[in-house]
CSV table of C-alpha atoms in Angstrom, one decimal:
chain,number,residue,atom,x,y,z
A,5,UNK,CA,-32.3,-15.4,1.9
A,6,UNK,CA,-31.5,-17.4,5.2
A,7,UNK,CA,-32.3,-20.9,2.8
A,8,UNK,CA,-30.3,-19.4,0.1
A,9,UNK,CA,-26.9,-19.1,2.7
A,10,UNK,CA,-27.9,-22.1,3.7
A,11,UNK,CA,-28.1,-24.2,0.6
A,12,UNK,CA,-24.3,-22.2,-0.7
A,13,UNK,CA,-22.5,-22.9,2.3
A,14,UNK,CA,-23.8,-26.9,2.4
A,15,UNK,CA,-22.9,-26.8,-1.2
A,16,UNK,CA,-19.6,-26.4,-0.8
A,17,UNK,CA,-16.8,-29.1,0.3
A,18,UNK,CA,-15.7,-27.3,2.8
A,19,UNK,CA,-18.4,-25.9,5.3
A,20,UNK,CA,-21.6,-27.2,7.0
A,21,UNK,CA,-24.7,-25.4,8.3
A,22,UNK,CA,-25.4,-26.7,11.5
A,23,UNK,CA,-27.7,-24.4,12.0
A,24,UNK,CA,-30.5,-21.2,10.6
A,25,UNK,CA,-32.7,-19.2,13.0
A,26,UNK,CA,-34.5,-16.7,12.5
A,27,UNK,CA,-34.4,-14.5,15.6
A,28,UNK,CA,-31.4,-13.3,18.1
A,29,UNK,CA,-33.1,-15.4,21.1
A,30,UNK,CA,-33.3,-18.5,19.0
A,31,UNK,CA,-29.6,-17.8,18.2
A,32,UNK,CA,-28.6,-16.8,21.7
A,33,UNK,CA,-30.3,-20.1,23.1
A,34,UNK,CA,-28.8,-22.3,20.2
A,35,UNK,CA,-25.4,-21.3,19.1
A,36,UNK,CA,-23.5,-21.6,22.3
A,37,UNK,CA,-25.1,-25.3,22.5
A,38,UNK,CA,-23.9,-26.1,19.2
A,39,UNK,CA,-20.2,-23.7,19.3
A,40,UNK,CA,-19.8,-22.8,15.3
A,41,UNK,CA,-16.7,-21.3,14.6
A,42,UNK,CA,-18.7,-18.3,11.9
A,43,UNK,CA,-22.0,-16.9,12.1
A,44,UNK,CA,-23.7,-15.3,9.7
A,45,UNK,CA,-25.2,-12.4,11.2
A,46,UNK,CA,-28.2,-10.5,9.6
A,47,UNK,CA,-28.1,-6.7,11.2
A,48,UNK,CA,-31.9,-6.2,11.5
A,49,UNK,CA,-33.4,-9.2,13.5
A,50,UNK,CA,-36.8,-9.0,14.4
A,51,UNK,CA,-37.1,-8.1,18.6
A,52,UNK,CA,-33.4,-8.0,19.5
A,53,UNK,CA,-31.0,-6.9,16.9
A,54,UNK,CA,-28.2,-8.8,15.3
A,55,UNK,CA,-25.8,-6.5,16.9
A,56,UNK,CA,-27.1,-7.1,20.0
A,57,UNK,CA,-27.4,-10.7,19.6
A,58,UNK,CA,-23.5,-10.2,18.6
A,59,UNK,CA,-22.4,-8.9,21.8
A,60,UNK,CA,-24.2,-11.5,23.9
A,61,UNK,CA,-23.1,-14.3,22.0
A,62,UNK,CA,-19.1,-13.3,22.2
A,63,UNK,CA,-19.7,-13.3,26.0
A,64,UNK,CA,-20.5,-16.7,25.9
A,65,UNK,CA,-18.3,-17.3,23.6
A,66,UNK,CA,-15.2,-15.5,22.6
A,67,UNK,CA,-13.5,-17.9,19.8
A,68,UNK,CA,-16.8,-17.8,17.6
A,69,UNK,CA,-16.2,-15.8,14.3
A,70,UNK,CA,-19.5,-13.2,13.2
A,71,UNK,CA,-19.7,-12.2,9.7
A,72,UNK,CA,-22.6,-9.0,9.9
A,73,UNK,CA,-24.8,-9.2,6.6
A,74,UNK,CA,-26.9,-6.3,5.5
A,75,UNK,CA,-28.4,-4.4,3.0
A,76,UNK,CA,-27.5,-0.8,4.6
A,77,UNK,CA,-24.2,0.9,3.8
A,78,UNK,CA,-24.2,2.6,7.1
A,79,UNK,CA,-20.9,3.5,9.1
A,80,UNK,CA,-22.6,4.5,12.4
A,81,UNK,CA,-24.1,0.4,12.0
A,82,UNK,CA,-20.7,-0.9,10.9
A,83,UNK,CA,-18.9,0.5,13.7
A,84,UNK,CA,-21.6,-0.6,16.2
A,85,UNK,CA,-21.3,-4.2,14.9
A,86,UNK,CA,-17.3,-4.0,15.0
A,87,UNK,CA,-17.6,-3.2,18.6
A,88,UNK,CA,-20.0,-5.6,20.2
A,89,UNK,CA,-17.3,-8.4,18.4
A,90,UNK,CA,-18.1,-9.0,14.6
A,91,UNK,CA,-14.9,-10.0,12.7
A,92,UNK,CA,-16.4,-8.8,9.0
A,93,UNK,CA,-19.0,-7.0,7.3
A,94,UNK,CA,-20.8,-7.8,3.9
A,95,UNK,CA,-23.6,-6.9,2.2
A,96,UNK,CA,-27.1,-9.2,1.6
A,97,UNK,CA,-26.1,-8.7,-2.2
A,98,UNK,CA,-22.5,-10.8,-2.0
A,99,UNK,CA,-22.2,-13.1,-4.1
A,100,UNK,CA,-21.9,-16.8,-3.3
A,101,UNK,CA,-18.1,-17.0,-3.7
A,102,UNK,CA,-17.6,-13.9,-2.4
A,103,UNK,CA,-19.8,-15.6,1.3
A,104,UNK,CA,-17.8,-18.2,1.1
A,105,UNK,CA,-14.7,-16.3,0.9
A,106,UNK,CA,-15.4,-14.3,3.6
A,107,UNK,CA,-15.8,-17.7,5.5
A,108,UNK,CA,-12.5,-19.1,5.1
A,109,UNK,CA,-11.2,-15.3,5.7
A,110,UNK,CA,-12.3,-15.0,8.7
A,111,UNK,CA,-11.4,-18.4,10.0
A,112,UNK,CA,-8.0,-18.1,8.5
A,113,UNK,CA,-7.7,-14.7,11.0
A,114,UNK,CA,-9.2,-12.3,8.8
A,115,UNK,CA,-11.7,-9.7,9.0
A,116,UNK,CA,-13.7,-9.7,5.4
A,117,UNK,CA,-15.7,-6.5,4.5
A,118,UNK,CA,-16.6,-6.3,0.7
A,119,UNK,CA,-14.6,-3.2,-0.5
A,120,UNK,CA,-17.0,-0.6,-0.5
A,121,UNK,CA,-17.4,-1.4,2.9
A,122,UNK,CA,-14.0,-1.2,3.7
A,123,UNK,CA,-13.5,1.9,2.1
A,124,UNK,CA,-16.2,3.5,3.9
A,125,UNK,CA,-14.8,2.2,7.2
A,126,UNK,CA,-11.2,3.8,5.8
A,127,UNK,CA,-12.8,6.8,4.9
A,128,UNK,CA,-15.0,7.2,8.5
A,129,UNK,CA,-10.9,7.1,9.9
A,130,UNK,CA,-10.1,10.0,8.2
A,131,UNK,CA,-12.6,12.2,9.1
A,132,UNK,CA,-11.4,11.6,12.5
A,133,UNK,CA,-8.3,13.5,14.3
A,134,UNK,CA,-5.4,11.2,14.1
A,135,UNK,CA,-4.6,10.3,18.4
A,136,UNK,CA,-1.1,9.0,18.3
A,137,UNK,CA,-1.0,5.9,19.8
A,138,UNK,CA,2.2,4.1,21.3
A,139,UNK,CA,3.2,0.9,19.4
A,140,UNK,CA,6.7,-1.5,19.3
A,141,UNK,CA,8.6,0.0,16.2
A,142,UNK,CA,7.5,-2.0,12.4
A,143,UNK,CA,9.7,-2.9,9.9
A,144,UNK,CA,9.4,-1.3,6.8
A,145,UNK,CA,7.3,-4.3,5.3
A,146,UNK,CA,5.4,-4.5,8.1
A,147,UNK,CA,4.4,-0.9,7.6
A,148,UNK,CA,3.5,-1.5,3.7
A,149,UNK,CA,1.5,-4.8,4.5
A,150,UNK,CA,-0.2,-2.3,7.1
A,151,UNK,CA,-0.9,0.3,4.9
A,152,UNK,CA,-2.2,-2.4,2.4
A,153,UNK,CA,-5.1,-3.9,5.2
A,154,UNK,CA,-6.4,-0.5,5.9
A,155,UNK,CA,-7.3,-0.1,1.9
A,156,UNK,CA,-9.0,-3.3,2.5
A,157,UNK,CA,-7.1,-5.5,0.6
A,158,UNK,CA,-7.2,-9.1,1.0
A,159,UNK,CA,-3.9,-11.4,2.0
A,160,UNK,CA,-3.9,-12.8,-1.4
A,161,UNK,CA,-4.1,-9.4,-2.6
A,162,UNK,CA,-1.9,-7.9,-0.3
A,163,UNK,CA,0.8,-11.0,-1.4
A,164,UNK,CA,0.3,-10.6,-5.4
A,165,UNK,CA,1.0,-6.4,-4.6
A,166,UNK,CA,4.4,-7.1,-3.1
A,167,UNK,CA,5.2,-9.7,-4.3
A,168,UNK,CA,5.4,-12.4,-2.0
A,169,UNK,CA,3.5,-15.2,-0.9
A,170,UNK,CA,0.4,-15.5,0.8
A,171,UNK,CA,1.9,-17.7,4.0
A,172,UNK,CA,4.5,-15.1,4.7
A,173,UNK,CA,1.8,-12.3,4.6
A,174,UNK,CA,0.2,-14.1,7.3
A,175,UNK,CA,3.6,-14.2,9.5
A,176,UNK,CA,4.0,-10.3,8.8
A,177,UNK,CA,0.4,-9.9,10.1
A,178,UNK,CA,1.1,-12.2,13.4
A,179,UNK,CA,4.2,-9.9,13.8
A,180,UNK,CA,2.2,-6.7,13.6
A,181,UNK,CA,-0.9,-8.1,15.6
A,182,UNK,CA,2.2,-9.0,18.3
A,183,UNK,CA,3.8,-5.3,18.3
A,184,UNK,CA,0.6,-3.4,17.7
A,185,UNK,CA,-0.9,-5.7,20.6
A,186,UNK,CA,-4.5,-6.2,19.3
A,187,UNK,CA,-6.2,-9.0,18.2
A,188,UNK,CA,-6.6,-9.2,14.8
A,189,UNK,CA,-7.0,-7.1,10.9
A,190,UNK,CA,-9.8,-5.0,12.2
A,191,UNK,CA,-8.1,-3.5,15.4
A,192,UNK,CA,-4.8,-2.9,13.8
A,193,UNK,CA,-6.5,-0.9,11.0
A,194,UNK,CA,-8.3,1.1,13.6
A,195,UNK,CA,-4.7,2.0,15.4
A,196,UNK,CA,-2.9,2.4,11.7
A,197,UNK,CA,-5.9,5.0,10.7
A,198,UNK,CA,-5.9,6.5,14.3
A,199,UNK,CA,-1.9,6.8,14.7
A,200,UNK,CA,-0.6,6.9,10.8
A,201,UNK,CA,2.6,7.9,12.3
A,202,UNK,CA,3.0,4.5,13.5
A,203,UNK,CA,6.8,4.3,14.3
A,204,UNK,CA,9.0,1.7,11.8
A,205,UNK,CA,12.5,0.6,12.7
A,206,UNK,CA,14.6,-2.2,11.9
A,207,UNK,CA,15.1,-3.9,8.0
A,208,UNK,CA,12.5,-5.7,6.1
């Protein structure tokens, strides 16, 4: 599977695989020689887990993107992987546009998860009790573009539903990132699903 990755992201114009290993301290030791800006992370690593191996590698370095690939649909995995750093979460089964996808998502400030993943991630929220959290007030299309993310839809997805382009959904999400203060998709869905009474002021 790790030569399959391989051979789809080299085939394509726009990526390079600088590197494949096949354990956490063979990727601890070579990745923050050779900076990336994605790994692919397989979950279940033999010796030191991928998650593991996720954490230490965003200590060294911060900037680098993980994707976490797996073949287990498990929240209490998923949520462990989101907080030692990964930016996305797919399944071994994705498809080779769908990888690649995910690639240019999360270099473009994404976080990719295919969407059963998503909604499970959604659906974990939920089952939780909602702590209001303080946040700067959004506008009303800042709230609908918010609502949109935590269904796990994509920017182009989130553009074609309201019906605008995909650029300015990216400057609605830099605007919420700003007023939500977080970092990116993945911690603004968290606050959304944990707060859904987010406050919104102001005009679109």
């Amino acid at each position: 599977m790790r030569e399959s990755f391989r051979q789809w992201i080299n085939a394509s114009p726009n990526f390079r695989c600088v590197f494949a290993c096949a354990t956490a301290e063979e990727a601890v030791a070579e990745i923050p020689r050779l900076k990336p800006d994605v790994v692919l992370m397989d979950v279940h690593l033999p010796g030191e887990s991928g998650i593991v191996c996720t954490a230490r590698l965003k200590e060294e370095l911060p900037d680098v993107q993980v994707i976490m690939l797996t073949v287990y649909r498990n929240q209490e995995l998923i949520f462990q992987a989101l907080q030692a750093g990964a930016s996305g979460y797919l399944l071994k089964r994705s498809s080779p546009n769908e990888l690649l996808s995910a690639i240019a998502e999360v270099r473009s400030g994404g976080a990719p998860m295919t969407s059963e993943i998503a909604r499970m991630v959604v659906e974990a929220f939920q089952k939780k009790p909602a702590n209001l959290a303080s946040a700067d007030g959004l506008t009303n299309r800042e709230s609908e573009i918010l609502a949109l993310l935590s269904e796990g839809l994509s920017n182009k997805e989130i553009a074609d539903r309201v019906d605008i382009s995909y650029d300015t959904v990216r400057a609605h999400l830099r605007h919420i990132y700003e007023k939500l203060h977080v970092r990116g998709r993945t911690e603004a869905v968290k606050m959304y699903l944990k707060s859904p009474n987010l406050s919104i002021a102001g005009n679109q």
